[in-house]
PDB file of C-alpha atoms in Angstrom:
ATOM      1  CA  MET A   1     -11.141  -9.878 -10.994  1.00  0.00           C
ATOM      2  CA  ASP A   2     -13.032  -6.668 -11.798  1.00  0.00           C
ATOM      3  CA  GLU A   3     -12.441  -3.395  -9.965  1.00  0.00           C
ATOM      4  CA  LYS A   4     -15.743  -3.460  -8.076  1.00  0.00           C
ATOM      5  CA  ASP A   5     -15.014  -6.912  -6.690  1.00  0.00           C
ATOM      6  CA  LEU A   6     -11.480  -5.824  -5.767  1.00  0.00           C
ATOM      7  CA  GLY A   7     -12.836  -2.796  -3.944  1.00  0.00           C
ATOM      8  CA  ARG A   8     -15.520  -4.777  -2.145  1.00  0.00           C
ATOM      9  CA  ARG A   9     -13.017  -7.328  -0.879  1.00  0.00           C
ATOM     10  CA  PHE A  10     -10.351  -4.800   0.111  1.00  0.00           C
ATOM     11  CA  GLU A  11     -12.917  -2.862   2.180  1.00  0.00           C
ATOM     12  CA  THR A  12     -12.798  -5.661   4.773  1.00  0.00           C
ATOM     13  CA  LEU A  13      -8.992  -5.921   4.718  1.00  0.00           C
ATOM     14  CA  THR A  14      -5.987  -3.788   5.615  1.00  0.00           C
ATOM     15  CA  THR A  15      -2.677  -3.299   3.850  1.00  0.00           C
ATOM     16  CA  ALA A  16      -1.159  -5.259   6.752  1.00  0.00           C
ATOM     17  CA  HIS A  17      -3.277  -8.282   5.817  1.00  0.00           C
ATOM     18  CA  VAL A  18      -2.179  -8.019   2.184  1.00  0.00           C
ATOM     19  CA  ALA A  19       1.486  -7.509   3.105  1.00  0.00           C
ATOM     20  CA  ASP A  20       1.337 -10.696   5.189  1.00  0.00           C
ATOM     21  CA  ALA A  21      -0.344 -12.419   2.240  1.00  0.00           C
ATOM     22  CA  CYS A  22       2.623 -11.462   0.046  1.00  0.00           C
ATOM     23  CA  ILE A  23       4.930 -13.250   2.476  1.00  0.00           C
ATOM     24  CA  ARG A  24       2.703 -16.332   2.478  1.00  0.00           C
ATOM     25  CA  ALA A  25       2.620 -16.280  -1.340  1.00  0.00           C
ATOM     26  CA  GLY A  26       6.390 -15.923  -1.653  1.00  0.00           C
ATOM     27  CA  LEU A  27       6.139 -12.488  -3.262  1.00  0.00           C
ATOM     28  CA  PRO A  28       8.216  -9.393  -2.411  1.00  0.00           C
ATOM     29  CA  VAL A  29       6.583  -7.050   0.092  1.00  0.00           C
ATOM     30  CA  ARG A  30       6.730  -3.651  -1.613  1.00  0.00           C
ATOM     31  CA  CYS A  31       5.668  -1.086   0.957  1.00  0.00           C
ATOM     32  CA  ALA A  32       6.176   2.616   0.385  1.00  0.00           C
ATOM     33  CA  PRO A  33       8.463   4.101   3.056  1.00  0.00           C
ATOM     34  CA  ALA A  34       6.751   4.631   6.401  1.00  0.00           C
ATOM     35  CA  ALA A  35       6.687   8.423   6.008  1.00  0.00           C
ATOM     36  CA  MET A  36       4.125   8.150   3.192  1.00  0.00           C
ATOM     37  CA  SER A  37       0.724   8.669   4.786  1.00  0.00           C
ATOM     38  CA  ALA A  38      -2.763   9.922   3.999  1.00  0.00           C
ATOM     39  CA  VAL A  39      -3.383  13.664   3.837  1.00  0.00           C
ATOM     40  CA  GLU A  40      -6.743  12.896   5.449  1.00  0.00           C
ATOM     41  CA  PRO A  41      -6.395  10.077   8.022  1.00  0.00           C
ATOM     42  CA  GLY A  42      -8.859   7.269   7.540  1.00  0.00           C
ATOM     43  CA  THR A  43      -8.914   7.433   3.743  1.00  0.00           C
ATOM     44  CA  ARG A  44      -8.231   4.342   1.668  1.00  0.00           C
ATOM     45  CA  LEU A  45      -6.647   3.846  -1.733  1.00  0.00           C
ATOM     46  CA  LEU A  46      -7.136   1.125  -4.318  1.00  0.00           C
ATOM     47  CA  GLY A  47      -6.518   1.019  -8.064  1.00  0.00           C
ATOM     48  CA  ARG A  48      -4.110   0.109 -10.814  1.00  0.00           C
ATOM     49  CA  ALA A  49      -1.018   2.307 -10.904  1.00  0.00           C
ATOM     50  CA  ARG A  50      -0.733   5.170 -13.392  1.00  0.00           C
ATOM     51  CA  PRO A  51       2.954   6.207 -13.026  1.00  0.00           C
ATOM     52  CA  ALA A  52       4.250   9.720 -13.629  1.00  0.00           C
ATOM     53  CA  ARG A  53       7.703  11.119 -12.934  1.00  0.00           C
ATOM     54  CA  HIS A  54       7.511  14.747 -11.880  1.00  0.00           C
ATOM     55  CA  LEU A  55       9.945  16.921 -13.815  1.00  0.00           C
ATOM     56  CA  GLY A  56       9.119  20.341 -12.405  1.00  0.00           C
ATOM     57  CA  SER A  57       5.954  21.040 -14.383  1.00  0.00           C
ATOM     58  CA  VAL A  58       2.280  20.079 -14.154  1.00  0.00           C
ATOM     59  CA  ASP A  59       2.130  18.991 -17.806  1.00  0.00           C
ATOM     60  CA  ILE A  60       3.416  15.499 -16.967  1.00  0.00           C
ATOM     61  CA  PHE A  61       0.313  14.919 -14.867  1.00  0.00           C
ATOM     62  CA  LEU A  62      -2.011  16.314 -17.520  1.00  0.00           C
ATOM     63  CA  GLU A  63      -0.453  13.930 -20.022  1.00  0.00           C
ATOM     64  CA  ALA A  64      -0.913  11.033 -17.601  1.00  0.00           C
ATOM     65  CA  PHE A  65      -4.593  11.948 -17.222  1.00  0.00           C
ATOM     66  CA  GLU A  66      -4.994  11.973 -21.005  1.00  0.00           C
ATOM     67  CA  GLU A  67      -3.991   8.298 -21.040  1.00  0.00           C
ATOM     68  CA  ALA A  68      -5.558   7.245 -17.739  1.00  0.00           C
ATOM     69  CA  THR A  69      -8.454   4.863 -17.234  1.00  0.00           C
ATOM     70  CA  PRO A  70     -11.055   5.599 -14.527  1.00  0.00           C
ATOM     71  CA  GLY A  71     -10.263   3.692 -11.348  1.00  0.00           C
ATOM     72  CA  GLU A  72      -6.493   4.104 -11.575  1.00  0.00           C
ATOM     73  CA  VAL A  73      -4.197   5.665  -8.963  1.00  0.00           C
ATOM     74  CA  LEU A  74      -1.668   8.311  -9.992  1.00  0.00           C
ATOM     75  CA  VAL A  75       1.732   7.302  -8.605  1.00  0.00           C
ATOM     76  CA  VAL A  76       3.985  10.359  -8.595  1.00  0.00           C
ATOM     77  CA  ASP A  77       7.761   9.992  -8.486  1.00  0.00           C
ATOM     78  CA  ASN A  78       9.468  13.161  -7.290  1.00  0.00           C
ATOM     79  CA  ASP A  79      12.594  11.391  -6.018  1.00  0.00           C
ATOM     80  CA  GLY A  80      11.361  11.667  -2.431  1.00  0.00           C
ATOM     81  CA  ARG A  81      12.277  15.361  -2.438  1.00  0.00           C
ATOM     82  CA  LEU A  82      11.502  17.308   0.721  1.00  0.00           C
ATOM     83  CA  ASP A  83      12.311  20.803  -0.596  1.00  0.00           C
ATOM     84  CA  GLU A  84       9.325  21.267  -2.940  1.00  0.00           C
ATOM     85  CA  ALA A  85       5.717  20.224  -3.385  1.00  0.00           C
ATOM     86  CA  CYS A  86       4.847  18.608  -6.695  1.00  0.00           C
ATOM     87  CA  VAL A  87       1.069  18.144  -6.327  1.00  0.00           C
ATOM     88  CA  GLY A  88      -1.488  20.768  -5.326  1.00  0.00           C
ATOM     89  CA  ASP A  89      -5.241  21.156  -5.325  1.00  0.00           C
ATOM     90  CA  LEU A  90      -5.618  21.684  -9.093  1.00  0.00           C
ATOM     91  CA  VAL A  91      -3.863  18.403  -9.891  1.00  0.00           C
ATOM     92  CA  VAL A  92      -6.040  16.615  -7.341  1.00  0.00           C
ATOM     93  CA  LEU A  93      -9.196  18.163  -8.807  1.00  0.00           C
ATOM     94  CA  GLU A  94      -8.110  17.162 -12.310  1.00  0.00           C
ATOM     95  CA  ALA A  95      -7.370  13.622 -11.130  1.00  0.00           C
ATOM     96  CA  ALA A  96     -10.844  13.359  -9.640  1.00  0.00           C
ATOM     97  CA  ALA A  97     -12.413  14.721 -12.830  1.00  0.00           C
ATOM     98  CA  ALA A  98     -10.491  12.107 -14.852  1.00  0.00           C
ATOM     99  CA  GLY A  99     -11.979   9.347 -12.703  1.00  0.00           C
ATOM    100  CA  LEU A 100      -8.857   8.399 -10.790  1.00  0.00           C
ATOM    101  CA  THR A 101      -9.380   6.962  -7.315  1.00  0.00           C
ATOM    102  CA  GLY A 102      -6.429   8.644  -5.650  1.00  0.00           C
ATOM    103  CA  ILE A 103      -2.811   9.785  -5.724  1.00  0.00           C
ATOM    104  CA  ALA A 104       0.328   8.381  -4.067  1.00  0.00           C
ATOM    105  CA  ILE A 105       3.268  10.818  -4.048  1.00  0.00           C
ATOM    106  CA  TRP A 106       6.929   9.954  -3.509  1.00  0.00           C
ATOM    107  CA  GLY A 107       7.396  13.558  -2.501  1.00  0.00           C
ATOM    108  CA  LEU A 108       5.402  16.400  -0.958  1.00  0.00           C
ATOM    109  CA  HIS A 109       2.043  18.062  -1.587  1.00  0.00           C
ATOM    110  CA  ARG A 110       0.646  21.505  -0.814  1.00  0.00           C
ATOM    111  CA  ASP A 111      -2.819  23.113  -0.545  1.00  0.00           C
ATOM    112  CA  THR A 112      -3.651  20.671   2.238  1.00  0.00           C
ATOM    113  CA  ALA A 113      -6.967  22.238   3.272  1.00  0.00           C
ATOM    114  CA  ASP A 114      -8.215  22.310  -0.317  1.00  0.00           C
ATOM    115  CA  ILE A 115      -7.118  18.721  -0.934  1.00  0.00           C
ATOM    116  CA  ARG A 116      -9.009  17.580   2.152  1.00  0.00           C
ATOM    117  CA  ALA A 117     -12.086  19.424   0.935  1.00  0.00           C
ATOM    118  CA  ILE A 118     -11.869  17.741  -2.479  1.00  0.00           C
ATOM    119  CA  GLY A 119     -12.031  14.350  -0.796  1.00  0.00           C
ATOM    120  CA  LEU A 120      -9.895  12.347  -3.234  1.00  0.00           C
ATOM    121  CA  PRO A 121      -7.485  10.102  -1.289  1.00  0.00           C
ATOM    122  CA  VAL A 122      -3.956  11.518  -1.436  1.00  0.00           C
ATOM    123  CA  PHE A 123      -0.907   9.949   0.221  1.00  0.00           C
ATOM    124  CA  SER A 124       2.423  11.775   0.406  1.00  0.00           C
ATOM    125  CA  LEU A 125       5.539  12.349   2.493  1.00  0.00           C
ATOM    126  CA  GLY A 126       4.044  15.545   3.916  1.00  0.00           C
ATOM    127  CA  ALA A 127       3.349  19.157   3.021  1.00  0.00           C
ATOM    128  CA  ILE A 128       5.407  22.251   2.207  1.00  0.00           C
ATOM    129  CA  SER A 129       4.412  25.662   0.925  1.00  0.00           C
ATOM    130  CA  THR A 130       6.735  25.975  -2.069  1.00  0.00           C
ATOM    131  CA  GLY A 131       5.944  24.478  -5.447  1.00  0.00           C
ATOM    132  CA  PRO A 132       8.386  23.063  -8.028  1.00  0.00           C
ATOM    133  CA  LEU A 133      11.782  24.747  -7.911  1.00  0.00           C
ATOM    134  CA  SER A 134      13.312  23.676 -11.232  1.00  0.00           C
ATOM    135  CA  LEU A 135      12.703  21.881 -14.516  1.00  0.00           C
ATOM    136  CA  ARG A 136      14.387  18.548 -15.207  1.00  0.00           C
ATOM    137  CA  ASP A 137      15.001  16.587 -18.388  1.00  0.00           C
ATOM    138  CA  ARG A 138      12.332  14.074 -19.293  1.00  0.00           C
ATOM    139  CA  PRO A 139      13.412  10.396 -19.341  1.00  0.00           C
ATOM    140  CA  ALA A 140      11.897   8.044 -21.899  1.00  0.00           C
ATOM    141  CA  ASP A 141       9.966   6.136 -19.216  1.00  0.00           C
ATOM    142  CA  ALA A 142       8.497   9.185 -17.483  1.00  0.00           C
ATOM    143  CA  LEU A 143       4.954   7.840 -17.885  1.00  0.00           C
ATOM    144  CA  THR A 144       5.600   4.114 -17.681  1.00  0.00           C
ATOM    145  CA  SER A 145       7.387   3.664 -14.351  1.00  0.00           C
ATOM    146  CA  ALA A 146       7.759   5.442 -11.027  1.00  0.00           C
ATOM    147  CA  THR A 147      10.197   4.806  -8.222  1.00  0.00           C
ATOM    148  CA  VAL A 148       8.812   4.912  -4.691  1.00  0.00           C
ATOM    149  CA  GLY A 149      11.483   4.331  -2.084  1.00  0.00           C
ATOM    150  CA  ASP A 150      13.294   1.175  -3.157  1.00  0.00           C
ATOM    151  CA  HIS A 151      10.516  -0.037  -5.433  1.00  0.00           C
ATOM    152  CA  VAL A 152       9.718   0.457  -9.117  1.00  0.00           C
ATOM    153  CA  VAL A 153       5.994   0.728  -9.845  1.00  0.00           C
ATOM    154  CA  THR A 154       4.417   0.218 -13.279  1.00  0.00           C
ATOM    155  CA  GLY A 155       0.976  -0.130 -14.771  1.00  0.00           C
ATOM    156  CA  ASP A 156       1.148  -3.841 -13.956  1.00  0.00           C
ATOM    157  CA  ASP A 157       0.814  -3.021 -10.248  1.00  0.00           C
ATOM    158  CA  LEU A 158      -2.087  -2.328  -7.926  1.00  0.00           C
ATOM    159  CA  VAL A 159      -1.804   0.412  -5.320  1.00  0.00           C
ATOM    160  CA  LEU A 160      -3.396  -0.163  -1.914  1.00  0.00           C
ATOM    161  CA  GLY A 161      -3.395   2.400   0.857  1.00  0.00           C
ATOM    162  CA  ASP A 162      -4.836   2.893   4.334  1.00  0.00           C
ATOM    163  CA  ASP A 163      -3.749   4.175   7.746  1.00  0.00           C
ATOM    164  CA  ASP A 164      -0.877   1.649   7.776  1.00  0.00           C
ATOM    165  CA  GLY A 165       0.621   3.091   4.580  1.00  0.00           C
ATOM    166  CA  VAL A 166       0.837   2.265   0.873  1.00  0.00           C
ATOM    167  CA  LEU A 167       1.513  -1.137  -0.660  1.00  0.00           C
ATOM    168  CA  PHE A 168       2.202  -2.155  -4.269  1.00  0.00           C
ATOM    169  CA  VAL A 169       1.287  -5.643  -5.503  1.00  0.00           C
ATOM    170  CA  PRO A 170       1.217  -7.275  -8.947  1.00  0.00           C
ATOM    171  CA  ALA A 171      -2.267  -6.879 -10.407  1.00  0.00           C
ATOM    172  CA  ALA A 172      -2.057 -10.400 -11.845  1.00  0.00           C
ATOM    173  CA  GLU A 173      -1.721 -11.768  -8.296  1.00  0.00           C
ATOM    174  CA  ALA A 174      -4.539  -9.720  -6.772  1.00  0.00           C
ATOM    175  CA  GLU A 175      -7.156 -12.448  -6.447  1.00  0.00           C
ATOM    176  CA  ARG A 176      -4.719 -14.934  -4.910  1.00  0.00           C
ATOM    177  CA  LEU A 177      -3.358 -12.348  -2.483  1.00  0.00           C
ATOM    178  CA  LEU A 178      -6.796 -11.195  -1.366  1.00  0.00           C
ATOM    179  CA  THR A 179      -7.879 -14.778  -0.772  1.00  0.00           C
ATOM    180  CA  ILE A 180      -4.826 -15.389   1.426  1.00  0.00           C
ATOM    181  CA  ALA A 181      -5.321 -12.022   3.157  1.00  0.00           C
ATOM    182  CA  GLU A 182      -8.933 -12.921   3.968  1.00  0.00           C
ATOM    183  CA  ARG A 183      -7.795 -16.150   5.627  1.00  0.00           C
ATOM    184  CA  ILE A 184      -5.227 -14.225   7.674  1.00  0.00           C
ATOM    185  CA  ARG A 185      -7.873 -11.661   8.669  1.00  0.00           C
ATOM    186  CA  ASP A 186     -10.315 -14.366   9.767  1.00  0.00           C
ATOM    187  CA  THR A 187      -7.654 -16.187  11.795  1.00  0.00           C
ATOM    188  CA  GLU A 188      -6.549 -12.997  13.524  1.00  0.00           C
ATOM    189  CA  ARG A 189     -10.126 -11.949  14.297  1.00  0.00           C
ATOM    190  CA  ALA A 190     -10.824 -15.337  15.836  1.00  0.00           C
ATOM    191  CA  GLN A 191      -7.648 -15.077  17.910  1.00  0.00           C
ATOM    192  CA  ALA A 192      -8.622 -11.577  19.091  1.00  0.00           C
ATOM    193  CA  GLU A 193     -12.072 -12.774  20.135  1.00  0.00           C
ATOM    194  CA  ARG A 194     -10.570 -15.618  22.127  1.00  0.00           C
ATOM    195  CA  ILE A 195      -8.197 -13.202  23.901  1.00  0.00           C
ATOM    196  CA  ARG A 196     -11.199 -11.065  24.846  1.00  0.00           C
ATOM    197  CA  ALA A 197     -12.919 -14.219  26.106  1.00  0.00           C
ATOM    198  CA  GLY A 198     -10.002 -14.973  28.400  1.00  0.00           C
ATOM    199  CA  VAL A 199      -7.859 -17.346  26.307  1.00  0.00           C
ATOM    200  CA  SER A 200      -4.415 -15.760  26.014  1.00  0.00           C
ATOM    201  CA  LEU A 201      -2.550 -15.666  22.742  1.00  0.00           C
ATOM    202  CA  ARG A 202       0.175 -17.771  24.378  1.00  0.00           C
ATOM    203  CA  GLU A 203      -2.370 -20.476  25.064  1.00  0.00           C
ATOM    204  CA  GLN A 204      -3.805 -20.282  21.560  1.00  0.00           C
ATOM    205  CA  VAL A 205      -0.450 -20.753  19.857  1.00  0.00           C
ATOM    206  CA  GLY A 206       0.845 -23.328  22.301  1.00  0.00           C
ATOM    207  CA  PHE A 207       3.728 -21.104  23.335  1.00  0.00           C
ATOM    208  CA  ALA A 208       4.798 -23.288  26.268  1.00  0.00           C
ATOM    209  CA  ALA A 209       4.999 -26.271  23.909  1.00  0.00           C
ATOM    210  CA  TYR A 210       7.065 -24.179  21.508  1.00  0.00           C
ATOM    211  CA  LEU A 211       9.542 -23.263  24.234  1.00  0.00           C
ATOM    212  CA  ALA A 212       9.829 -26.914  25.245  1.00  0.00           C
ATOM    213  CA  ALA A 213      10.330 -28.014  21.634  1.00  0.00           C
ATOM    214  CA  ARG A 214      12.946 -25.316  21.105  1.00  0.00           C
ATOM    215  CA  ARG A 215      14.923 -26.612  24.043  1.00  0.00           C
ATOM    216  CA  GLU A 216      15.107 -29.944  22.241  1.00  0.00           C
ATOM    217  CA  ALA A 217      15.685 -28.400  18.814  1.00  0.00           C
ATOM    218  CA  PRO A 218      17.258 -24.931  19.188  1.00  0.00           C
ATOM    219  CA  SER A 219      16.933 -24.223  15.448  1.00  0.00           C
ATOM    220  CA  LEU A 220      13.115 -24.418  15.615  1.00  0.00           C
ATOM    221  CA  THR A 221      11.633 -21.005  14.782  1.00  0.00           C
ATOM    222  CA  PHE A 222       8.403 -19.576  16.085  1.00  0.00           C
ATOM    223  CA  ARG A 223       7.197 -19.223  12.517  1.00  0.00           C
ATOM    224  CA  GLU A 224       7.696 -22.958  11.934  1.00  0.00           C
ATOM    225  CA  HIS A 225       5.762 -23.674  15.113  1.00  0.00           C
ATOM    226  CA  LEU A 226       2.945 -21.361  14.042  1.00  0.00           C
ATOM    227  CA  ARG A 227       2.593 -23.172  10.759  1.00  0.00           C
ATOM    228  CA  SER A 228       2.153 -26.417  12.622  1.00  0.00           C
ATOM    229  CA  VAL A 229      -0.677 -24.972  14.752  1.00  0.00           C
ATOM    230  CA  GLY A 230      -2.299 -22.815  12.085  1.00  0.00           C
ATOM    231  CA  GLY A 231      -1.496 -19.438  13.639  1.00  0.00           C
ATOM    232  CA  ALA A 232      -1.245 -16.240  11.616  1.00  0.00           C
ATOM    233  CA  ILE A 233       1.012 -14.156  13.854  1.00  0.00           C
ATOM    234  CA  GLU A 234       4.234 -13.065  12.097  1.00  0.00           C
ATOM    235  CA  GLU A 235       3.159 -14.832   8.911  1.00  0.00           C
TER     236      GLU A 235
END
């Protein structure tokens, strides 16, 4: 699937839809920790990951940009540090000039007002005034993998971001996941419309029947019941 088609399809979805699709597809759900959010609320992120481990100097990002392909997302690993910012306005400007579609930072940023004015989507753990505090040794995989929370991200991953957070999925599974996510979206929208029309969610999912069936078979889960009635909640 090409990038334009990916972008067009993701515009009508949320990261929540895609996370649920991962569960349906039997794939790990790799969400960035909840603290990672957009510098400018309402912005969205989509692109193949371009990892970079911050080592205390901007040159690692410049090197990543030298190798980057337009449409990628810079994924910055700064060990989740909360005592220094590792990305500022110049890095964001350079990322935009290199054709990247955004930045996801496992760490902090600074120059918030300037970053908002630039308009490139940036997600981070928050802002702090101070820049890098020390230089660290460079590992061999500094530009091939990044750790974000509990997850390792490589160039084989797509990065998706919105107001619900940041999600990493295998690029090779993108088309399948989006197709499943679209089905989940359509089911949930139909359920929401029926609630607005006066049909409760309990009625739609046959909740009374589920409770009765559970009395007969205590091991029956709500998720199993939903599958039998075609519901999308909790799936």
